[in-house]
Amino acid sequence: MAAIGASIRLPAGGSPFSRWRTATTYGGIQKRGRFFAVSTETVGRGAGFGENEKVVKKTMNQKTVKEETEVKPKIYANPEELPEFEEDKKLLKDFFEECKEIIRSDGGPPRWFSPLECSSSTSPDCPLLLFLPGIDGTGLGLIMHHHKLGKMFNIWCLHIPVHDRTPFNELVKLVETTIRSENFRSPNRPIYLVAESLGACLALSVAARNPNLDLVLVLSNPVWNHIEKMLATSFSKSQWQTLIPLLDIMPDQFPLNLPYMLSLPTGNPLRMLMDNVVKRGLLPQTIEDLSRNLATLSTYLPVLADILPRETLRWKLNLLKSGAAYANSCLHAVKAQILILCSGRDLLLPSQEECQKLQKALPDCEIRKFEESGHFLFLEDNVDLVTTIKAAAFYRQGKQFDCVSDYVPPTPCEFKKVHESIRWILSATGPVMLSTLEDGKVVRGLEGIPSEGPVLFVGYHMLMGFEIVPLVAQLLMERNILVRGIAHPMIFVKPKGGNLPEMDPSNFDIFRLMGSVPVSGASFFKLMSSKSHILLYPGGAREALHRKGEEYKLFWPEKTEFVRMAARFGAKIVPFGVVGEDDIAEIILDYNDQMKIPWRREEIERITKQFPKARADASGEVANQHMYLPVMLPKFPGRFYYYFGKPILTEGMKVELRDKEKCDELYLHVKSQVEGCIDFLKRKREKDPYRNLFSRVLYQASRPGSTSTSPFHIPSFDI
């Protein structure tokens, strides 16, 4: 078994040595050893640095970020064959095994420890993450996420021994002392507080007492309201109503209720069974695996009883009461960035109600819901904390989020889940991809796309942006090119007046995960500087939300800035066209129609005012970017066609394009190339025998098991 911690950090006044023992495995032989407690003054972070050392640290940090953001070759080509979970991920049984080890000789005050599996792969310049546990107090609640978190954070976990009786206000002071000390040493880096239930009370209380510190809170099913009030109201909807009266009569080691305790860490067993049947289609094997897992979990019930004996559970519940009251009293002072993770099937607490109340009290916080998960989110296989943080754009290494240096590309496992969620789009649209080689020859596939950046894709924005998903997915699978799309600010900026149901930030998580950046000159410059492959739609929202009869019409601004920027960095401009929107839907009510309806006009104006304008300085039709959703009539799906023209080289044109006429000339040339690509596809698709979904389904059915049945490999017209 891997060692639980690399080091132990005690609060001031604690014993200088730890009596904890860890188990390590070498060549299959298990050894036991004692490790010493180390002061926070001597672990991994120097007290000060000279100017030269600061430069070296900054360079190392940039190198680390660059290495993290590089896409490894040939790892995304076959999403179906990618692993579902990372190789080093620990399981629920590992949580119980390490809990047994960590409480074996459990004594002393609360303390910090750093998991060994995190310490070897983490740069000292990564932000600090402090994990504040729930009522279990072990500090091992993130064990299933250590392997991924350790690549992005320096992780310290708070352990509260079973028989420790430190009051809530002292726990607050312990965490507060730690964050103040670390902020003093690294004032330009945020400190993350990841917490659940009781730990969430700690995190909120510490944040309220330190409003000037740069804190990021990630709270799982937080309890912040008055517990007494919840006992009389919302607690009646949870299992606490039946559990609390039993505390006075049950034995010290009573293992509570078997089905109930099993459902806490694993969720609903029946739901797990059905999910696996749907995913793998093997009912007997799934039942066998589930039965084995439940039998294994039942053997760990004594461990649960050791973690929370009767008196400890009683103490923790009282601690939860005082913590919730403390947090509730100072909630108004919280200024930290907050991400709340909310379970839909929490048997322990009314989490959804609590999260909604907390969002009203803290309007700037964001919520991510896990409708099918139980109370202990971090111990469920289908919950990935790192993916959630990345997709919500909550990962940053400095004061402000940087769309380039703070971006971490999707792992193979993350892309597999993304691909599973978009597979129906790929099957329904059967994308055809054409590109142009340097000699002007048009070929199937993406062979003509330049591998070395910077590369700027400039094209037509289809209705509702339907074309983005196949484009980004196929470039990553076929060419290992991760495209950074320049997107509307609404993907990154919360509505000014609070959350709008139709503009829920979680709806855009997949775009942020796959590399979208907010439209701005600064973002464009940074992407060019990092030699990225960039996706730009000059027509923006006006093109994607066009009116009736405006299919395939370009709405480009008069300014030619993207041409100048491309020439400044010697980027290759790849014009492209895409057609197919008229084969999937027909607009019934467009912007002009809806503006004639009073209540819809008010709704459109209200939504538009919630977000900053993407082109505040633009003029003409492209500046007319009202946020509305056209009413569409779906059609029996046709097919999407993409044509990437010959790359336009701008290297050496920086001086030449200072001339406005020359710049305008190149701008109009790019625009005409995009229009030419669209016209080419509109003509060619008429000769495609597989343009209709039905014909493609028949083709795939006649060739079961063949690689040619992939949506991207079904034949089309002759070039």
XYZ file of C-alpha atoms in Angstrom:
719
model
C 0.000 0.000 0.000
C 1.292 3.469 -0.839
C 2.322 5.597 2.061
C -0.318 7.905 3.407
C 1.828 10.984 3.805
C 5.186 12.398 2.903
C 5.228 14.694 5.849
C 3.187 15.785 8.822
C 2.663 19.427 9.755
C 1.639 20.257 13.300
C 0.101 23.462 14.580
C 2.162 25.693 16.798
C 2.666 24.132 20.180
C 2.189 20.560 18.979
C 4.614 17.711 19.546
C 7.642 17.853 17.206
C 7.323 14.151 16.390
C 4.542 12.025 15.013
C 3.664 8.585 16.248
C 1.800 7.781 13.068
C 3.039 4.838 11.106
C 2.708 4.347 7.397
C 2.889 1.277 5.229
C 5.001 1.274 2.092
C 5.386 -1.472 -0.479
C 8.649 -2.314 -2.235
C 8.672 -5.181 -4.742
C 5.560 -6.637 -3.175
C 7.105 -6.673 0.325
C 5.305 -4.493 2.819
C 7.441 -2.506 5.236
C 6.364 -0.400 8.137
C 8.137 2.685 9.282
C 7.711 5.824 11.350
C 7.932 9.250 9.832
C 8.578 12.501 11.605
C 6.536 15.628 11.801
C 8.030 18.595 10.008
C 7.314 22.242 10.691
C 5.626 24.243 7.959
C 8.747 26.410 8.014
C 10.848 23.590 6.532
C 8.605 21.833 4.044
C 8.951 22.560 0.341
C 8.643 26.344 0.542
C 11.504 28.719 1.288
C 11.047 31.711 3.512
C 12.485 34.097 0.946
C 14.215 34.314 -2.409
C 16.703 36.622 -4.049
C 15.902 38.348 -7.292
C 17.881 35.808 -9.336
C 16.109 32.949 -7.615
C 12.750 34.542 -8.410
C 13.652 34.637 -12.095
C 14.723 30.985 -11.996
C 11.495 29.993 -10.241
C 9.393 31.891 -12.754
C 11.246 30.215 -15.646
C 10.786 26.786 -14.088
C 7.099 27.476 -13.559
C 6.656 28.507 -17.196
C 8.488 25.370 -18.297
C 6.235 23.226 -16.123
C 3.107 24.852 -17.548
C 4.386 24.353 -21.090
C 5.110 20.680 -20.442
C 1.653 20.216 -18.930
C -0.116 21.860 -21.858
C 1.680 19.947 -24.614
C -0.553 17.370 -26.281
C 1.133 13.987 -26.540
C 0.952 12.367 -29.984
C -1.504 9.628 -30.914
C -3.269 9.364 -27.576
C -6.665 10.673 -28.699
C -6.985 8.795 -32.011
C -9.362 6.065 -30.792
C -11.558 7.396 -27.958
C -13.362 4.048 -27.578
C -10.056 2.398 -26.665
C -8.988 5.016 -24.136
C -9.103 3.991 -20.458
C -12.107 5.034 -18.435
C -9.989 5.939 -15.405
C -6.387 7.038 -14.944
C -3.910 4.272 -14.257
C -2.883 5.534 -10.806
C -6.374 6.241 -9.520
C -7.134 4.736 -6.132
C -10.435 3.060 -5.296
C -12.904 3.147 -2.456
C -11.278 0.112 -0.844
C -8.019 2.081 -0.699
C -9.845 4.744 1.302
C -10.859 2.193 3.941
C -7.441 0.503 3.982
C -5.631 3.770 4.555
C -8.222 4.857 7.106
C -7.387 1.743 9.112
C -3.728 2.694 8.963
C -4.157 6.347 9.795
C -6.312 5.778 12.899
C -4.309 2.813 14.217
C -2.171 4.937 16.539
C -4.278 8.029 16.435
C -3.469 10.674 18.996
C -2.364 14.241 19.351
C -3.837 17.436 17.978
C -5.204 18.089 14.459
C -2.404 18.228 11.876
C -1.590 18.564 8.188
C -0.183 15.792 6.031
C 0.799 15.637 2.370
C 0.014 12.404 0.446
C 3.111 10.742 -0.983
C 1.469 10.093 -4.346
C 1.112 13.874 -4.746
C 4.534 15.044 -3.626
C 6.654 13.521 -6.412
C 4.862 15.064 -9.417
C 4.115 18.546 -8.107
C 6.070 21.690 -8.863
C 6.706 23.836 -5.764
C 5.282 26.762 -7.740
C 1.837 25.206 -8.122
C -0.903 26.687 -5.926
C -1.485 25.256 -2.478
C -4.617 23.169 -1.904
C -5.808 22.554 1.650
C -8.343 19.759 2.116
C -10.708 20.227 5.067
C -12.488 16.939 5.840
C -16.102 16.287 6.758
C -17.274 14.603 9.941
C -14.976 11.599 9.377
C -11.945 13.817 10.033
C -9.459 11.412 8.423
C -8.309 13.838 5.724
C -8.379 11.038 3.150
C -11.559 12.163 1.428
C -9.690 13.138 -1.764
C -7.810 9.849 -2.051
C -9.481 9.000 -5.382
C -8.302 12.351 -6.784
C -4.744 12.561 -5.435
C -3.202 11.214 -8.653
C -4.607 14.120 -10.722
C -4.631 16.867 -8.115
C -0.938 16.237 -7.411
C -0.025 17.370 -10.935
C -1.662 20.767 -10.441
C -1.504 21.534 -6.714
C 0.634 21.203 -3.608
C -1.782 19.281 -1.392
C -2.058 19.409 2.377
C -4.816 17.458 4.087
C -6.127 18.196 7.562
C -6.395 15.191 9.862
C -8.531 15.429 12.995
C -7.834 12.391 15.217
C -10.792 10.274 16.309
C -10.566 11.219 19.962
C -9.584 14.834 19.434
C -11.996 17.355 20.929
C -10.642 20.625 19.539
C -13.505 23.166 19.440
C -14.578 24.724 16.177
C -13.075 28.149 16.804
C -9.661 26.560 17.427
C -9.904 24.641 14.159
C -10.655 27.931 12.433
C -7.542 29.476 13.961
C -5.403 26.504 12.891
C -6.499 26.802 9.242
C -6.279 30.587 9.398
C -2.696 30.483 10.695
C -1.730 28.160 7.854
C -3.220 30.248 5.044
C -1.793 33.489 6.408
C 1.667 31.947 6.642
C 1.501 30.524 3.125
C 0.081 33.741 1.710
C 2.994 35.648 3.247
C 5.437 33.318 1.498
C 3.603 33.260 -1.849
C 1.461 36.415 -2.012
C 0.865 36.144 -5.768
C -0.625 32.650 -5.740
C -4.145 31.683 -4.704
C -4.811 29.201 -1.918
C -7.485 26.581 -2.537
C -9.722 25.290 0.238
C -11.474 22.077 -0.810
C -13.958 20.948 1.804
C -17.045 18.883 2.520
C -19.826 19.307 5.118
C -18.029 20.216 8.390
C -14.944 21.274 6.440
C -17.122 23.613 4.381
C -18.115 25.419 7.581
C -14.413 25.807 8.342
C -13.647 27.096 4.847
C -16.448 29.672 4.879
C -15.511 30.866 8.363
C -11.838 31.263 7.455
C -12.735 33.064 4.225
C -14.999 35.464 6.106
C -12.214 36.287 8.584
C -9.710 36.876 5.775
C -11.536 38.735 3.000
C -8.326 40.274 1.640
C -6.587 36.967 0.963
C -6.811 35.338 -2.468
C -8.826 32.217 -1.619
C -10.652 29.794 -3.895
C -13.251 27.633 -2.158
C -14.494 24.341 -3.618
C -17.252 23.099 -1.329
C -18.959 19.722 -1.564
C -22.493 19.671 -0.117
C -21.767 22.477 2.361
C -23.715 22.909 5.594
C -23.856 26.553 6.601
C -27.367 27.185 7.914
C -28.440 26.892 11.557
C -28.509 23.168 12.327
C -31.282 23.553 14.902
C -33.503 25.084 12.250
C -32.555 22.352 9.781
C -33.385 19.680 12.337
C -36.892 21.029 12.529
C -37.299 21.575 8.777
C -35.009 20.253 6.063
C -33.253 17.705 8.293
C -36.575 15.903 8.501
C -36.019 14.997 4.852
C -32.652 13.366 5.574
C -31.369 10.333 7.489
C -30.271 12.428 10.472
C -33.812 12.384 11.855
C -33.566 8.641 12.467
C -29.856 8.591 13.316
C -29.598 11.234 16.047
C -32.038 9.678 18.558
C -30.156 6.361 18.304
C -26.907 7.860 19.565
C -28.042 7.709 23.179
C -28.874 3.981 23.110
C -26.550 2.377 20.554
C -23.284 0.640 21.609
C -19.957 2.359 21.004
C -19.047 0.160 18.020
C -22.523 -0.207 16.500
C -22.105 -0.130 12.679
C -25.321 1.820 12.023
C -27.499 0.551 9.165
C -25.802 -1.624 6.513
C -27.687 -0.521 3.382
C -27.634 3.082 4.544
C -23.902 3.182 5.252
C -23.135 1.448 1.940
C -25.218 3.966 0.050
C -23.298 6.934 1.476
C -19.985 6.342 -0.274
C -21.264 4.432 -3.297
C -24.496 6.204 -4.211
C -27.533 4.238 -5.288
C -26.468 0.598 -6.026
C -29.396 0.114 -8.417
C -28.402 3.251 -10.333
C -24.815 1.993 -10.529
C -26.078 -1.326 -11.854
C -28.197 0.254 -14.593
C -25.438 2.694 -15.575
C -23.025 -0.172 -16.120
C -25.574 -2.199 -18.068
C -26.260 0.737 -20.373
C -22.557 1.455 -20.811
C -21.239 -2.098 -21.208
C -24.318 -4.177 -21.972
C -23.156 -7.074 -19.741
C -25.799 -7.631 -17.076
C -24.423 -10.876 -15.518
C -20.866 -9.513 -15.292
C -22.110 -6.206 -13.896
C -24.200 -7.934 -11.216
C -21.222 -10.103 -10.277
C -18.907 -7.087 -9.998
C -21.450 -5.099 -7.994
C -22.080 -7.998 -5.624
C -18.352 -8.409 -5.103
C -17.936 -4.694 -4.422
C -20.805 -4.568 -1.939
C -19.461 -7.656 -0.159
C -16.051 -5.999 0.049
C -17.558 -2.790 1.385
C -19.465 -4.646 4.064
C -16.160 -5.899 5.473
C -15.149 -2.293 6.111
C -18.094 -1.443 8.353
C -15.953 -1.960 11.471
C -13.595 0.680 10.069
C -16.502 3.130 9.878
C -17.307 2.321 13.478
C -13.669 2.974 14.439
C -13.653 6.304 12.603
C -16.915 7.453 14.196
C -17.567 5.737 17.530
C -20.620 6.946 19.386
C -18.964 9.680 21.440
C -16.959 10.943 18.467
C -20.064 11.053 16.294
C -21.918 12.938 18.998
C -18.999 15.400 19.253
C -18.810 15.845 15.477
C -22.534 16.573 15.252
C -22.212 19.213 17.950
C -19.160 20.548 16.128
C -21.248 20.701 12.964
C -23.917 22.698 14.804
C -21.479 25.251 16.178
C -19.628 25.401 12.843
C -22.779 26.019 10.822
C -23.907 28.745 13.235
C -20.446 30.350 13.110
C -20.329 30.284 9.305
C -23.881 31.585 8.994
C -23.139 34.546 11.256
C -20.227 35.803 9.142
C -21.324 34.754 5.668
C -21.810 38.356 4.567
C -18.058 38.962 4.869
C -17.022 36.193 2.447
C -15.303 37.620 -0.662
C -13.590 34.463 -1.933
C -14.165 32.801 -5.291
C -16.497 29.871 -4.600
C -17.470 26.728 -6.500
C -20.195 24.608 -4.889
C -20.628 20.931 -5.743
C -24.153 19.734 -5.038
C -25.504 16.163 -4.892
C -28.944 15.276 -6.178
C -29.327 12.092 -4.116
C -27.819 13.078 -0.791
C -29.249 10.763 1.883
C -27.465 12.584 4.680
C -28.339 16.251 4.126
C -30.764 18.290 1.977
C -27.834 19.444 -0.146
C -29.762 20.925 -3.060
C -31.806 23.184 -0.786
C -28.707 24.239 1.136
C -26.779 25.027 -2.038
C -29.612 27.124 -3.419
C -29.824 29.096 -0.176
C -26.065 29.588 -0.172
C -26.144 30.843 -3.738
C -28.720 33.455 -2.764
C -26.522 34.534 0.138
C -23.410 34.588 -2.103
C -24.637 35.568 -5.588
C -21.156 35.392 -7.140
C -20.612 31.722 -6.352
C -21.089 29.026 -8.989
C -22.827 25.657 -8.600
C -22.239 22.345 -10.316
C -24.913 19.705 -9.761
C -24.383 15.948 -9.686
C -27.945 14.724 -9.938
C -27.249 11.006 -9.426
C -24.618 11.254 -6.691
C -24.778 10.759 -2.940
C -23.411 12.812 -0.053
C -19.746 11.801 -0.320
C -19.100 13.141 -3.805
C -15.342 12.748 -3.652
C -15.636 8.976 -3.069
C -17.708 8.264 -6.178
C -16.133 6.878 -9.340
C -18.164 9.084 -11.667
C -17.057 12.342 -9.996
C -13.787 13.887 -11.173
C -12.796 16.887 -9.075
C -9.959 17.999 -11.354
C -12.172 17.911 -14.449
C -14.826 19.923 -12.631
C -12.321 22.593 -11.554
C -10.824 22.838 -15.046
C -14.189 22.937 -16.822
C -15.451 25.691 -14.526
C -12.275 27.733 -15.286
C -11.436 27.745 -11.556
C -7.815 26.698 -11.931
C -5.312 29.514 -11.867
C -1.762 29.978 -10.655
C -1.817 33.748 -10.229
C -4.079 36.572 -9.155
C -6.119 36.398 -12.356
C -7.118 33.504 -14.602
C -4.825 33.298 -17.638
C -6.433 31.516 -20.570
C -3.046 30.323 -21.862
C -0.671 29.620 -18.973
C -3.419 28.334 -16.639
C -5.010 26.045 -19.206
C -4.448 22.306 -18.783
C -5.453 20.176 -21.819
C -7.936 17.333 -21.377
C -6.440 14.015 -20.352
C -7.242 10.937 -22.464
C -9.824 9.851 -19.880
C -11.438 13.292 -19.924
C -11.580 13.304 -23.709
C -13.125 9.840 -23.674
C -15.999 11.186 -21.553
C -16.333 14.228 -23.802
C -16.422 11.985 -26.852
C -19.101 9.792 -25.279
C -21.251 12.859 -24.652
C -20.939 14.117 -28.254
C -21.026 10.773 -30.050
C -24.666 11.236 -30.997
C -23.819 14.533 -32.721
C -21.077 12.866 -34.756
C -23.367 9.984 -35.719
C -26.236 12.300 -36.674
C -24.127 14.649 -38.804
C -21.628 12.184 -40.358
C -18.970 14.913 -40.872
C -16.979 15.050 -44.117
C -13.585 16.736 -43.755
C -11.559 18.030 -46.732
C -8.291 19.959 -46.618
C -5.849 21.450 -49.112
C -2.170 20.531 -49.416
C 0.596 23.056 -50.080
C 0.502 22.224 -53.811
C -3.229 23.045 -53.933
C -4.470 19.455 -54.071
C -7.729 18.823 -52.185
C -7.666 15.623 -50.095
C -10.002 13.825 -47.722
C -9.110 14.228 -44.091
C -6.996 16.874 -42.396
C -3.593 16.158 -43.888
C -3.386 19.700 -45.262
C -3.611 21.341 -41.831
C -0.196 22.719 -40.710
C 1.209 20.963 -37.656
C 3.358 23.824 -36.376
C 1.702 26.921 -35.003
C 0.708 29.576 -34.836
C -2.191 28.627 -37.115
C -5.363 30.700 -37.421
C -8.537 28.975 -38.634
C -10.922 31.602 -40.024
C -14.364 30.539 -41.189
C -18.133 30.657 -41.238
C -20.047 30.270 -37.963
C -22.960 27.942 -38.602
C -26.391 28.353 -36.983
C -26.049 27.930 -33.193
C -22.400 26.983 -33.701
C -23.335 23.364 -34.428
C -20.160 22.868 -36.480
C -17.731 23.390 -33.596
C -18.091 19.984 -31.948
C -17.093 17.750 -34.920
C -14.376 20.203 -35.978
C -12.592 20.303 -32.617
C -13.025 16.560 -32.003
C -11.682 15.429 -35.370
C -8.661 17.745 -35.314
C -7.707 16.282 -31.943
C -8.325 12.658 -32.954
C -6.778 12.727 -36.429
C -3.984 15.289 -36.075
C -3.474 15.614 -32.296
C -4.165 19.321 -32.682
C -5.928 20.998 -29.783
C -7.820 23.989 -31.169
C -8.255 27.025 -28.922
C -11.555 28.597 -29.894
C -12.080 32.328 -29.333
C -15.542 32.459 -27.771
C -18.202 34.922 -26.653
C -17.689 36.332 -23.120
C -20.916 34.709 -21.891
C -19.024 31.395 -21.683
C -16.732 32.877 -19.033
C -18.651 35.763 -17.443
C -21.562 35.238 -15.088
C -24.739 37.220 -15.807
C -24.754 40.556 -13.998
C -28.139 39.990 -12.434
C -27.434 36.496 -11.151
C -27.826 33.107 -12.781
C -30.207 32.754 -15.704
C -31.605 29.227 -16.170
C -31.075 29.452 -19.918
C -27.491 30.672 -19.405
C -26.350 28.271 -16.676
C -22.513 28.416 -16.620
C -22.355 24.603 -16.438
C -23.829 24.441 -19.950
C -20.496 25.704 -21.285
C -18.161 23.529 -19.208
C -17.266 21.319 -22.166
C -16.144 24.363 -24.177
C -13.859 25.585 -21.394
C -12.470 22.091 -20.855
C -11.614 21.809 -24.546
C -9.757 25.116 -24.593
C -12.152 27.969 -25.417
C -10.913 31.439 -24.456
C -12.841 34.720 -24.058
C -12.656 37.008 -27.075
C -10.231 39.890 -26.518
C -7.096 41.330 -28.033
C -5.087 40.129 -25.040
C -6.308 36.531 -25.403
C -5.569 36.586 -29.129
C -2.054 37.917 -28.499
C -1.288 35.281 -25.853
C -2.481 32.444 -28.058
C -0.383 33.687 -30.953
C 2.631 34.037 -28.658
C 2.241 30.409 -27.530
C 2.057 29.218 -31.172
C -1.400 27.751 -30.719
C -3.937 26.585 -33.276
C -6.663 29.204 -32.967
C -10.266 29.109 -34.156
C -11.718 32.520 -35.040
C -15.165 33.425 -36.330
C -15.127 37.071 -37.487
C -18.929 36.968 -37.827
C -19.333 35.961 -34.179
C -22.760 35.737 -32.592
C -24.384 37.667 -35.432
C -23.499 34.847 -37.813
C -24.394 32.012 -35.416
C -27.750 33.615 -34.544
C -28.631 34.713 -38.042
C -32.117 35.369 -39.358
C -34.238 33.562 -41.928
C -32.714 33.442 -45.377
C -29.224 34.346 -44.130
C -27.750 30.837 -44.311
C -24.078 30.894 -45.347
C -23.933 34.693 -45.408
C -20.840 36.233 -43.815
C -21.181 39.126 -41.350
C -17.594 40.247 -40.913
C -16.505 43.495 -39.258
C -14.807 46.287 -41.150
C -11.696 46.130 -38.968
C -8.894 43.874 -40.194
C -7.033 43.395 -36.911
C -6.780 39.592 -37.070
C -4.781 39.901 -40.314
C -2.293 42.299 -38.699
C -1.950 40.059 -35.652
C -1.367 36.971 -37.798
C 1.338 38.785 -39.784
C 3.000 40.007 -36.584
C 3.625 36.393 -35.527
C 4.026 34.922 -39.015
C 0.939 32.751 -38.536
C -0.589 30.591 -41.223
C -4.212 31.544 -41.959
C -6.433 28.595 -42.907
C -9.754 29.764 -44.420
C -12.545 27.213 -44.175
C -16.195 26.790 -45.012
C -18.835 24.520 -43.533
C -22.320 23.670 -44.754
C -25.136 21.482 -43.481
C -27.204 23.623 -41.130
C -30.100 23.727 -43.611
C -30.156 19.906 -43.517
C -30.781 19.655 -39.779
C -33.211 22.479 -38.917
C -35.349 25.268 -40.298
C -35.793 28.586 -38.498
C -39.456 29.222 -37.650
C -39.139 32.318 -35.457
C -36.012 34.435 -35.831
C -34.896 37.598 -34.066
C -37.158 39.863 -36.115
C -40.200 37.674 -35.414
C -39.543 37.442 -31.679
C -38.980 41.179 -31.288
C -42.581 41.682 -32.416
C -43.802 39.716 -29.384
C -43.758 42.043 -26.325
C -42.789 39.523 -23.651
C -40.116 37.938 -25.867
C -38.689 41.368 -26.703
C -38.346 42.161 -23.005
C -36.736 38.763 -22.370
C -34.204 39.200 -25.188
C -33.264 42.675 -24.000
C -32.929 41.460 -20.419
C -30.647 38.557 -21.357
C -28.525 40.695 -23.685
C -27.892 43.241 -20.910
C -26.641 40.500 -18.576
C -23.438 39.993 -20.572
C -20.701 42.331 -21.813
C -20.635 42.957 -25.536
C -18.025 40.999 -27.439
C -17.513 43.880 -29.875
C -18.301 47.065 -28.018
C -16.317 49.146 -30.519
C -17.727 47.485 -33.644
C -20.095 49.156 -36.064
C -22.449 47.879 -38.701
C -24.474 44.675 -38.735
C -21.863 42.587 -36.900
C -22.362 44.759 -33.798
C -26.000 43.645 -33.640
C -25.386 40.696 -31.311
C -28.569 40.272 -29.327
C -28.622 37.107 -27.249
C -31.653 35.105 -28.320
C -32.480 31.528 -29.296
C -34.220 31.042 -32.645
C -37.225 28.724 -32.691
C -36.327 25.902 -35.061
C -38.118 22.971 -36.667
C -35.807 19.914 -36.705
C -35.312 18.027 -39.937
C -34.329 14.436 -40.592
C -30.536 14.903 -40.249
C -28.442 15.461 -43.304
C -24.671 15.855 -43.171
C -21.985 18.381 -42.250
C -19.263 19.197 -44.765
C -15.992 20.993 -43.941
C -13.505 22.318 -46.461
C -10.196 23.807 -45.286
C -8.574 25.903 -47.988
C -4.893 26.282 -48.785
C -3.001 27.886 -45.873
C -2.149 31.542 -46.432
C 1.395 32.350 -45.282
C 1.916 35.696 -43.530
C 5.529 35.259 -42.487
C 7.561 38.258 -43.636
C 4.456 40.393 -44.260
C 4.565 42.311 -40.968
C 6.046 45.478 -42.500
C 4.020 45.208 -45.695
C 0.705 44.986 -43.803
C 1.315 48.283 -42.060
C -0.119 49.696 -45.249
C -3.890 49.818 -44.767
C -4.611 49.022 -48.402
C -2.410 45.931 -48.334
C -4.012 44.812 -45.084
C -7.523 45.309 -46.490
C -6.521 43.406 -49.607
C -5.400 40.353 -47.626
C -8.485 40.575 -45.398
C -10.811 40.521 -48.415
C -8.797 37.668 -49.911
C -9.346 35.545 -46.779
C -13.051 36.382 -46.824
C -13.383 35.430 -50.503
C -11.600 32.141 -49.792
C -14.131 31.310 -47.070
C -17.012 32.111 -49.420
C -15.375 29.974 -52.103
C -15.104 27.026 -49.700
C -18.808 27.329 -48.872
C -19.825 27.463 -52.539
C -17.633 24.429 -53.318
C -19.310 22.354 -50.590
C -22.830 23.419 -51.556
C -22.222 22.165 -55.085
C -20.447 18.953 -54.150
C -22.899 17.756 -51.509
C -25.591 17.403 -54.161
C -23.655 14.384 -55.456
C -23.189 12.695 -52.065
C -25.139 9.385 -51.964
C -24.819 9.356 -48.158
C -26.037 12.860 -47.454
C -29.120 11.464 -45.684
C -28.838 9.846 -42.249
C -30.875 6.825 -43.357
C -28.410 5.974 -46.136
C -25.489 6.252 -43.707
C -27.182 3.957 -41.197
C -27.702 1.341 -43.922
C -24.047 1.671 -44.921
C -22.888 1.127 -41.349
C -25.276 -1.791 -40.810
C -23.923 -3.556 -43.899
C -20.349 -3.385 -42.551
C -20.463 -4.356 -38.872
C -17.135 -4.100 -37.060
C -15.393 -2.274 -39.894
C -13.348 0.855 -39.119
C -14.897 2.457 -42.197
C -18.202 2.724 -40.332
C -16.908 5.582 -38.191
C -18.986 8.729 -38.856
C -15.836 10.372 -40.230
C -15.014 7.503 -42.617
C -18.303 7.004 -44.464
C -17.792 7.782 -48.189
C -19.190 10.909 -49.807
C -18.809 12.610 -53.205
C -15.841 12.413 -55.555
C -13.473 15.329 -55.131
